Amino acid sequence: MVILITNDDGIRSNGIRDLSKVLSKKHEIYVVAPDRERSAVSHSLTLHKPLRAKEVEIQGSQGAWETSGTPSDCVKLAVYTLLPKKPDLLISGINRGANLGTDVLYSGTVAGAMEGAFLGIPSIAVSNVCFERKKDYTFSASLTLKLVDSIEKILEPEVIFNVNIPDCLGEEIKGFRLVPLQLRNYKNLIETRLDPKGEKYYWLYGVPDDSTSNVDSDISAIKRNFVSVTPLHWDLTDKFSLKKIKKLSIF
Amino acid sequence: MVILITNDDGIRSNGIRDLSKVLSKKHEIYVVAPDRERSAVSHSLTLHKPLRAKEVEIQGSQGAWETSGTPSDCVKLAVYTLLPKKPDLLISGINRGANLGTDVLYSGTVAGAMEGAFLGIPSIAVSNVCFERKKDYTFSASLTLKLVDSIEKILEPEVIFNVNIPDCLGEEIKGFRLVPLQLRNYKNLIETRLDPKGEKYYWLYGVPDDSTSNVDSDISAIKRNFVSVTPLHWDLTDKFSLKKIKKLSIF
């Protein structure tokens, strides 16, 4: 397959380089990624200023560009302008840190994959729960290749797979688990501080509160050392409410 | 009800001011919004630097703050730190310009509303299709008040209503229509240009391609001069695929 790789950690991250190297053993790889870290930018688009793209070398890739944009910008630029052909698959990652539960809505990694889906390209977002900056992602990339081989035949344009790899050694990983998303809450969200002049400022900060995660979800799968795989769709419509509310006199 | 208002156009926009003025006739209003325009920031969160919040005057509100953050930051700051009580309802808007179809995933307006849902607060995102900067939103605000009255009893913590008001005179509006989202495609997405030194740069730009919108959706409702109302949920899990794929040997 022709595979486009992007991410939100930036083109110099280990995650994107290890993924390109491993996937290139079986596939034709192109890489288009931000020139610096763009975490938590979600689906941000750069509309108010021009974008730059510079060709760079990435081991295993047939073509690689760093851009001044977000992951969403990168995918649009790649598909409409930079790549010589339309990719069969887009992979966003491997991200440094988890993208689980409702956090996927903030995630630049998942936004990159969803952008692919908008353009009719089957897409996968891959994250590793480990947050260490110097991590080697070769093993995670092999797991990704294994998953790609297994789901290649059922890939569909509008379905995104959100994949999280637990932070443990290879032999402890129990396998792949197909699971739904779960609402993720945070504890201790904001710290109020005083600056040197005595003026208040605020720092957003949170530790995930997964105490209620006893259901079979992406969060519980990761806790039990499974690779979580969740199919996502762009359609946020709440079909249950749609049906229930139809009877209101205002509609 | 106690209503928290936010937006992504910034606290000085007409949309937020007209909404506060009109809703305050029947409700207790608080406003927390970005100190400048934050369109297309989606769910961006400010984690790498501190946030500031400054109290300001907004007609009709019991308390109003402008912050250096995004709409998502504003909602977190409001609920955890700034407001004297938990709001019964959050309204994000009135946005200058539509938030229809898959565009909701890029929208700071919808992200603000969804942030409310994450925190257990029923939420509504309101946008006006008109893009004129000096528009008077009093009529749109009255429509919003009418909708709030009608759905007050069925509001639920995890459901977000995405509302779009067509760009036409009051007497031409045909009513409210409950409809699902629709995938929105764009034509002519990127312009490649040369800078004064002859180097390439790119400008993202698009015109919506709604040529296939003959289904009953938010986009077709707006075209026919209805106010579109779409219930949204944070759960992006594709339950259809979840069921279908379960049989693959890898899981």
mmCIF file of N, CA, C and O in Angstrom, chain B residues 18-51:
data_model
loop_
_atom_site.group_PDB
_atom_site.id
_atom_site.type_symbol
_atom_site.label_atom_id
_atom_site.label_comp_id
_atom_site.label_asym_id
_atom_site.label_seq_id
_atom_site.Cartn_x
_atom_site.Cartn_y
_atom_site.Cartn_z
ATOM 1 N N ASP B 18 -24.980 40.488 22.321
ATOM 2 C CA ASP B 18 -26.426 40.453 22.077
ATOM 3 C C ASP B 18 -27.063 39.259 22.797
ATOM 4 O O ASP B 18 -28.169 39.360 23.325
ATOM 5 N N LEU B 19 -26.343 38.145 22.824
ATOM 6 C CA LEU B 19 -26.857 36.948 23.499
ATOM 7 C C LEU B 19 -27.018 37.187 25.001
ATOM 8 O O LEU B 19 -28.049 36.849 25.599
ATOM 9 N N SER B 20 -26.006 37.799 25.599
ATOM 10 C CA SER B 20 -26.058 38.087 27.037
ATOM 11 C C SER B 20 -27.225 39.020 27.367
ATOM 12 O O SER B 20 -27.974 38.800 28.320
ATOM 13 N N LYS B 21 -27.385 40.053 26.552
ATOM 14 C CA LYS B 21 -28.443 41.047 26.756
ATOM 15 C C LYS B 21 -29.829 40.394 26.702
ATOM 16 O O LYS B 21 -30.654 40.578 27.594
ATOM 17 N N VAL B 22 -30.065 39.604 25.679
ATOM 18 C CA VAL B 22 -31.389 39.000 25.461
ATOM 19 C C VAL B 22 -31.678 37.890 26.493
ATOM 20 O O VAL B 22 -32.758 37.845 27.075
ATOM 21 N N LEU B 23 -30.699 37.007 26.747
ATOM 22 C CA LEU B 23 -30.946 35.893 27.679
ATOM 23 C C LEU B 23 -31.123 36.378 29.113
ATOM 24 O O LEU B 23 -31.802 35.729 29.914
ATOM 25 N N SER B 24 -30.523 37.535 29.441
ATOM 26 C CA SER B 24 -30.588 38.027 30.825
ATOM 27 C C SER B 24 -31.995 38.465 31.220
ATOM 28 O O SER B 24 -32.291 38.670 32.391
ATOM 29 N N LYS B 25 -32.901 38.584 30.248
ATOM 30 C CA LYS B 25 -34.292 38.921 30.570
ATOM 31 C C LYS B 25 -34.940 37.809 31.391
ATOM 32 O O LYS B 25 -35.853 38.060 32.170
ATOM 33 N N LYS B 26 -34.502 36.588 31.174
ATOM 34 C CA LYS B 26 -35.107 35.454 31.868
ATOM 35 C C LYS B 26 -34.127 34.612 32.690
ATOM 36 O O LYS B 26 -34.553 33.726 33.428
ATOM 37 N N HIS B 27 -32.824 34.833 32.522
ATOM 38 C CA HIS B 27 -31.852 33.942 33.156
ATOM 39 C C HIS B 27 -30.702 34.721 33.805
ATOM 40 O O HIS B 27 -30.504 35.890 33.514
ATOM 41 N N GLU B 28 -29.954 34.013 34.678
ATOM 42 C CA GLU B 28 -28.796 34.606 35.356
ATOM 43 C C GLU B 28 -27.546 34.289 34.521
ATOM 44 O O GLU B 28 -27.175 33.122 34.375
ATOM 45 N N ILE B 29 -26.922 35.320 33.999
ATOM 46 C CA ILE B 29 -25.890 35.127 32.971
ATOM 47 C C ILE B 29 -24.471 35.407 33.495
ATOM 48 O O ILE B 29 -24.232 36.419 34.164
ATOM 49 N N TYR B 30 -23.540 34.528 33.160
ATOM 50 C CA TYR B 30 -22.099 34.756 33.349
ATOM 51 C C TYR B 30 -21.414 34.567 32.003
ATOM 52 O O TYR B 30 -21.823 33.712 31.216
ATOM 53 N N VAL B 31 -20.387 35.376 31.751
ATOM 54 C CA VAL B 31 -19.672 35.286 30.469
ATOM 55 C C VAL B 31 -18.180 35.077 30.725
ATOM 56 O O VAL B 31 -17.570 35.814 31.514
ATOM 57 N N VAL B 32 -17.592 34.074 30.110
ATOM 58 C CA VAL B 32 -16.137 33.879 30.134
ATOM 59 C C VAL B 32 -15.716 33.541 28.709
ATOM 60 O O VAL B 32 -16.122 32.509 28.164
ATOM 61 N N ALA B 33 -14.936 34.429 28.098
ATOM 62 C CA ALA B 33 -14.625 34.253 26.674
ATOM 63 C C ALA B 33 -13.205 34.721 26.379
ATOM 64 O O ALA B 33 -12.600 35.463 27.155
ATOM 65 N N PRO B 34 -12.649 34.285 25.253
ATOM 66 C CA PRO B 34 -11.282 34.688 24.878
ATOM 67 C C PRO B 34 -11.175 36.204 24.665
ATOM 68 O O PRO B 34 -12.132 36.849 24.237
ATOM 69 N N ASP B 35 -9.990 36.764 24.964
ATOM 70 C CA ASP B 35 -9.792 38.210 24.809
ATOM 71 C C ASP B 35 -9.583 38.616 23.351
ATOM 72 O O ASP B 35 -9.450 39.783 23.035
ATOM 73 N N ARG B 36 -9.506 37.624 22.447
ATOM 74 C CA ARG B 36 -9.413 37.908 21.011
ATOM 75 C C ARG B 36 -9.991 36.744 20.226
ATOM 76 O O ARG B 36 -10.364 35.743 20.819
ATOM 77 N N GLU B 37 -10.072 36.898 18.897
ATOM 78 C CA GLU B 37 -10.667 35.852 18.083
ATOM 79 C C GLU B 37 -9.863 34.561 18.170
ATOM 80 O O GLU B 37 -8.640 34.580 18.079
ATOM 81 N N ARG B 38 -10.563 33.441 18.349
ATOM 82 C CA ARG B 38 -9.908 32.132 18.466
ATOM 83 C C ARG B 38 -10.620 31.124 17.577
ATOM 84 O O ARG B 38 -10.868 29.990 17.987
ATOM 85 N N SER B 39 -10.963 31.561 16.363
ATOM 86 C CA SER B 39 -11.696 30.677 15.454
ATOM 87 C C SER B 39 -10.808 29.532 14.975
ATOM 88 O O SER B 39 -9.592 29.672 14.892
ATOM 89 N N ALA B 40 -11.440 28.399 14.648
ATOM 90 C CA ALA B 40 -10.750 27.210 14.115
ATOM 91 C C ALA B 40 -9.675 26.668 15.040
ATOM 92 O O ALA B 40 -8.763 25.981 14.626
ATOM 93 N N VAL B 41 -9.770 26.973 16.347
ATOM 94 C CA VAL B 41 -8.824 26.379 17.291
ATOM 95 C C VAL B 41 -9.332 25.038 17.803
ATOM 96 O O VAL B 41 -8.629 24.337 18.504
ATOM 97 N N SER B 42 -10.586 24.702 17.428
ATOM 98 C CA SER B 42 -11.164 23.424 17.855
ATOM 99 C C SER B 42 -11.019 23.256 19.360
ATOM 100 O O SER B 42 -11.251 24.192 20.122
ATOM 101 N N HIS B 43 -10.615 22.056 19.801
ATOM 102 C CA HIS B 43 -10.534 21.780 21.243
ATOM 103 C C HIS B 43 -9.191 22.157 21.848
ATOM 104 O O HIS B 43 -8.841 21.653 22.910
ATOM 105 N N SER B 44 -8.395 22.991 21.186
ATOM 106 C CA SER B 44 -7.073 23.315 21.715
ATOM 107 C C SER B 44 -7.131 23.675 23.194
ATOM 108 O O SER B 44 -8.012 24.400 23.638
ATOM 109 N N LEU B 45 -6.161 23.178 23.935
ATOM 110 C CA LEU B 45 -6.023 23.511 25.352
ATOM 111 C C LEU B 45 -4.677 24.200 25.553
ATOM 112 O O LEU B 45 -3.713 23.870 24.879
ATOM 113 N N THR B 46 -4.605 25.143 26.475
ATOM 114 C CA THR B 46 -3.350 25.817 26.767
ATOM 115 C C THR B 46 -2.704 25.155 27.970
ATOM 116 O O THR B 46 -3.141 25.354 29.108
ATOM 117 N N LEU B 47 -1.712 24.315 27.706
ATOM 118 C CA LEU B 47 -1.090 23.557 28.788
ATOM 119 C C LEU B 47 0.332 24.036 29.060
ATOM 120 O O LEU B 47 0.870 23.832 30.139
ATOM 121 N N HIS B 48 0.947 24.692 28.069
ATOM 122 C CA HIS B 48 2.380 24.996 28.170
ATOM 123 C C HIS B 48 2.672 26.370 28.752
ATOM 124 O O HIS B 48 3.815 26.736 28.948
ATOM 125 N N LYS B 49 1.626 27.175 28.961
ATOM 126 C CA LYS B 49 1.872 28.498 29.530
ATOM 127 C C LYS B 49 0.691 28.904 30.400
ATOM 128 O O LYS B 49 -0.407 28.368 30.258
ATOM 129 N N PRO B 50 0.915 29.867 31.291
ATOM 130 C CA PRO B 50 -0.176 30.259 32.188
ATOM 131 C C PRO B 50 -1.275 31.030 31.468
ATOM 132 O O PRO B 50 -1.067 31.565 30.382
ATOM 133 N N LEU B 51 -2.444 31.072 32.086
ATOM 134 C CA LEU B 51 -3.589 31.800 31.539
ATOM 135 C C LEU B 51 -3.903 32.986 32.428
ATOM 136 O O LEU B 51 -3.733 32.926 33.649
#
